[in-house]
CSV table of C-alpha atoms in Angstrom, one decimal:
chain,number,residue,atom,x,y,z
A,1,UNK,CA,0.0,0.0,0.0
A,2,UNK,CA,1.1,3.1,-1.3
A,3,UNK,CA,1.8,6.3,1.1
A,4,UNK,CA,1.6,4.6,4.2
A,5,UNK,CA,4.7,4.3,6.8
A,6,UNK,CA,6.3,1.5,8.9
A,7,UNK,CA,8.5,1.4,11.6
A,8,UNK,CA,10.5,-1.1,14.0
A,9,UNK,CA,11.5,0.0,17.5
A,10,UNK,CA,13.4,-1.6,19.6
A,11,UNK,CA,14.2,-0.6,23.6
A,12,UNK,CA,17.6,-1.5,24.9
A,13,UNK,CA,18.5,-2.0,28.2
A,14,UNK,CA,19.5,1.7,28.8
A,15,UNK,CA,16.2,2.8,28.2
A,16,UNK,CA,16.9,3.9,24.4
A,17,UNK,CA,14.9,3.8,21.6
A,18,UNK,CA,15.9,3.3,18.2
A,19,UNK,CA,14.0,2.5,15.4
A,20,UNK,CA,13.5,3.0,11.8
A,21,UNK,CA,10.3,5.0,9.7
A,22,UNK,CA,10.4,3.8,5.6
A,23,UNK,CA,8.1,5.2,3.7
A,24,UNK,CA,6.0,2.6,1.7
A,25,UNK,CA,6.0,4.3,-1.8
A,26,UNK,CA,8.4,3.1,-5.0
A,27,UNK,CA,11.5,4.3,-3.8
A,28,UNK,CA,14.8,2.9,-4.1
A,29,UNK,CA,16.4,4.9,-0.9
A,30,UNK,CA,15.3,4.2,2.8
A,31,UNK,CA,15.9,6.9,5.0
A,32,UNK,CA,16.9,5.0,9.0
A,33,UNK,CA,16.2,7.9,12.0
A,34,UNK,CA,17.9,6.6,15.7
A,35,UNK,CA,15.6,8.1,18.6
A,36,UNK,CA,17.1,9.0,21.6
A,37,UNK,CA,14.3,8.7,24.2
A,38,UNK,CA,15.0,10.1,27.8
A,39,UNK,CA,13.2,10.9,30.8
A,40,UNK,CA,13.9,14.3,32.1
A,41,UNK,CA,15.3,14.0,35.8
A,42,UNK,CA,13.1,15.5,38.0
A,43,UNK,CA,14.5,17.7,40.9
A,44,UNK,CA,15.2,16.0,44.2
A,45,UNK,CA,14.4,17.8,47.1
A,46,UNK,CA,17.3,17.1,49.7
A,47,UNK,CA,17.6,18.0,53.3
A,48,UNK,CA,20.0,19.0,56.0
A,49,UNK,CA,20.2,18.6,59.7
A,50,UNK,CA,22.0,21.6,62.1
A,51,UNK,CA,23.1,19.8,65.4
A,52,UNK,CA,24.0,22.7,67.9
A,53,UNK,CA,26.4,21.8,71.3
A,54,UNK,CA,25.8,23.9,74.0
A,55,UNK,CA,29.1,24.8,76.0
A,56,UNK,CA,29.3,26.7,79.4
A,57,UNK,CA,32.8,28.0,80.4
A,58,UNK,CA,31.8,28.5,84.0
A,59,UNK,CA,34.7,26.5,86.4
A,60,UNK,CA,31.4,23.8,86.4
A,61,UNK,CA,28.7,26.2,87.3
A,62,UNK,CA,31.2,26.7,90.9
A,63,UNK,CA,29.4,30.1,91.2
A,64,UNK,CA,26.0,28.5,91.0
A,65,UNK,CA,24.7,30.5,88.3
A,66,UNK,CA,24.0,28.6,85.3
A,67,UNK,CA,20.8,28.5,83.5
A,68,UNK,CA,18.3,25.0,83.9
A,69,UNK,CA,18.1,25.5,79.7
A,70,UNK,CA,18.4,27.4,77.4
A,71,UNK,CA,16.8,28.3,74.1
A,72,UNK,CA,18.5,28.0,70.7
A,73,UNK,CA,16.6,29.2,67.5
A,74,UNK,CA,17.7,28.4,63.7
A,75,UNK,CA,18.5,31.2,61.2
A,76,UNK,CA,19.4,30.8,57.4
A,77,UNK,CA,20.8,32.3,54.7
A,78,UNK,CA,21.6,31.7,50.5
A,79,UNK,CA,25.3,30.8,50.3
A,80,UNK,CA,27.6,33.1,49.8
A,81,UNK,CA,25.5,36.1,50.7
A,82,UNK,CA,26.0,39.0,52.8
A,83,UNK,CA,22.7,39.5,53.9
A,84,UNK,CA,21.7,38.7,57.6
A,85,UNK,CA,20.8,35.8,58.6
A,86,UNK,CA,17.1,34.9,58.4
A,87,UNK,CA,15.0,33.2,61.2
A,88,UNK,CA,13.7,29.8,60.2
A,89,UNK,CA,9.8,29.4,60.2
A,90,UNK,CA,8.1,26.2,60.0
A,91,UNK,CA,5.1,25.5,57.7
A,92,UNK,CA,2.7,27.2,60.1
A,93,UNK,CA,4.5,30.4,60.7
A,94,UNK,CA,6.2,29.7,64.1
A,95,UNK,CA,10.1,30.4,64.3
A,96,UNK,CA,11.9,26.8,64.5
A,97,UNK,CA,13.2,26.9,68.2
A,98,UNK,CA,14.7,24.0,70.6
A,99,UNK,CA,15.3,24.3,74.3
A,100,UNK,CA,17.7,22.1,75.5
A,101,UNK,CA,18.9,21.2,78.6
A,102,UNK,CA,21.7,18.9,81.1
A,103,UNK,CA,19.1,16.1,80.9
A,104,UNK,CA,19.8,16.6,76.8
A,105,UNK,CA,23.9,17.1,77.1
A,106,UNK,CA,23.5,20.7,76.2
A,107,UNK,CA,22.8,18.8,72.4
A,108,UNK,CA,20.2,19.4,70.0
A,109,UNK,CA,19.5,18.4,66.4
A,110,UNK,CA,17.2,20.4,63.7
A,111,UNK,CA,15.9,17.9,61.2
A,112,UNK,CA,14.9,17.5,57.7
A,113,UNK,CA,15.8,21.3,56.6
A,114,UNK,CA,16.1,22.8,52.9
A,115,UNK,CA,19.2,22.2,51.4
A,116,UNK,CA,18.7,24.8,48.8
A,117,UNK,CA,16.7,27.8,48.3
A,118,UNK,CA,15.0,26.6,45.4
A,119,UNK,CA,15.9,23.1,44.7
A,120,UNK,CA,14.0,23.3,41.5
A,121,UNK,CA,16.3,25.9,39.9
A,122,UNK,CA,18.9,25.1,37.1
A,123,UNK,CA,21.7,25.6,39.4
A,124,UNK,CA,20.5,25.0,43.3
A,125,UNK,CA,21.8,27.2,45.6
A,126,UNK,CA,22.4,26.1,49.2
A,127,UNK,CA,21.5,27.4,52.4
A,128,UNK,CA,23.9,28.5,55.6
A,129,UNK,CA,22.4,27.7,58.6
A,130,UNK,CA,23.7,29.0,62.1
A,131,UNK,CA,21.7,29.0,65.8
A,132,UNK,CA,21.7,31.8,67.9
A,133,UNK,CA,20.8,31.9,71.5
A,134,UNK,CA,17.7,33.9,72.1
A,135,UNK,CA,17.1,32.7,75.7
A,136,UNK,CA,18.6,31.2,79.0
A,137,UNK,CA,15.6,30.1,81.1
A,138,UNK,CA,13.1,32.6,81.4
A,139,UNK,CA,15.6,35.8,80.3
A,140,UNK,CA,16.7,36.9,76.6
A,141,UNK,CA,19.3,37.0,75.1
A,142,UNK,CA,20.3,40.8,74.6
A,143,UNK,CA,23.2,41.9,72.7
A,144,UNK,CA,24.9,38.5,73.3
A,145,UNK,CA,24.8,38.8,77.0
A,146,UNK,CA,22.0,36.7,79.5
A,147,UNK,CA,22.7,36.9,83.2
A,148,UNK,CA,26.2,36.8,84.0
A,149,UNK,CA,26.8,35.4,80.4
A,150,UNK,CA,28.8,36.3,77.4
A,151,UNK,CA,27.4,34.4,74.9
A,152,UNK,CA,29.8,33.7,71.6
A,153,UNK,CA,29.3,31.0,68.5
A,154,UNK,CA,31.5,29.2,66.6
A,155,UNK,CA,31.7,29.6,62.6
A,156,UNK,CA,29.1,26.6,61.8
A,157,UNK,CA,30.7,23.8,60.6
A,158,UNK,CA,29.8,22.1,57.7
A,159,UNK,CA,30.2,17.8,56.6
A,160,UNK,CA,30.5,16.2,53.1
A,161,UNK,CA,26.6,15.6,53.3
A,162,UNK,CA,26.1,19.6,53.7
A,163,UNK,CA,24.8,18.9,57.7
A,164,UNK,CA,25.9,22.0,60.3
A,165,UNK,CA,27.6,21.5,63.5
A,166,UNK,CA,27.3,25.3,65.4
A,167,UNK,CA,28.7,25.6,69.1
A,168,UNK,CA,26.8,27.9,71.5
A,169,UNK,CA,28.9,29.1,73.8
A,170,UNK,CA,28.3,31.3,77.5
A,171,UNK,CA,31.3,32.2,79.3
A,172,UNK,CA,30.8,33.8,83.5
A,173,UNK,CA,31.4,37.3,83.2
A,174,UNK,CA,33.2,37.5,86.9
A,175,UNK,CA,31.7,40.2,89.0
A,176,UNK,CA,33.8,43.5,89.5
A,177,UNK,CA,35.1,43.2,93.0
A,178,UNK,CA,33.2,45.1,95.7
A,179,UNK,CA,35.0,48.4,97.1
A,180,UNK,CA,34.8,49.1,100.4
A,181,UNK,CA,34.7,52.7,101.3
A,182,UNK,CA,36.4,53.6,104.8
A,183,UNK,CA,36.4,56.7,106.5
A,184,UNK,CA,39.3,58.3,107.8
A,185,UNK,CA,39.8,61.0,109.9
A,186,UNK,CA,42.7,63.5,109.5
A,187,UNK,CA,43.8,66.7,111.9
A,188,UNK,CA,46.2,68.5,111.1
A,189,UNK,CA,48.4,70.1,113.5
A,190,UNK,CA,50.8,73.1,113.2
């Protein structure tokens, strides 16, 4: 039958196709086209964990004035950025917080976080994550001092799978030394 077209595929064990299309008309030359078939990957959304270590450089609390717990909140940024860092809010609005305490180690671990801003772009980039102290018990955190605590934080480290390691730390601030006053009496005699 004149006009009407053929073709043999075959599917190899890599997933490609390749096949030929012949015209069915008097014709003494067969044209052979190889198809390349091939799923488009789809983006993988990957995730993160940020384990923070809490450390208190207080001669082992001999003064009697560390916290019961403290509370560590997550912050993010793109990579590479200069911007601040960005509070962390979970699907419902609320700021992504842990308090942790002795009965913990002074250790916490954020879970399943964005690895990238938006995973689904071209080239993905990745997120810097860091926690911050924003509270010691009941008190905040204001302008990195609670109590009789400096607190300080260690450049986050970062593993081969892109998980954070960030160390909180609160150091005693020893109290100035009280001054006595004393009153002396002086007479001067000629």
């Amino acid at each position: 039958p004149s006009g009407v077209g053929k073709d043999a595929a075959t599917i190899s064990d890599s997933k490609v196709v390749t096949g030929t299309i012949a015209a069915d008309t008097v014709t003494t030359t067969v044209q052979t086209f190889t198809f390349n078939n091939m799923k488009k990957k789809e983006p993988v959304k990957e995730t993160v964990s940020v384990s923070v270590e809490k450390v208190w450089d207080d001669g082992d609390n001999e003064e009697n004035t560390r916290f019961n717990s403290v509370t560590v909140e997550l912050q993010r940024r793109a990579k590479g950025s200069t911007q601040d860092y960005q509070t962390v809010k979970d699907a419902t609005g609320n700021k992504v917080q842990k308090t942790i305490t002795a009965a913990d180690n002074w250790n916490c671990t954020f879970t399943n976080l964005d690895k990238h801003v938006d995973y689904t772009a071209a080239n993905p980039v990745e997120y810097e994550y860091q926690a911050v102290e924003v509270k010691a018990g009941d008190v905040t955190v204001t302008n990195n001092e609670v109590g009789r605590y400096q607190v300080s934080y260690s450049t986050p480290a970062k593993d081969n799978d892109g998980n954070f390691t960030c160390i909180v730390k609160n150091k005693l601030i020893p109290e100035e030394p009280v001054r006595e006053t004393v009153s002396v009496s002086v007479e001067k005699i000629w």
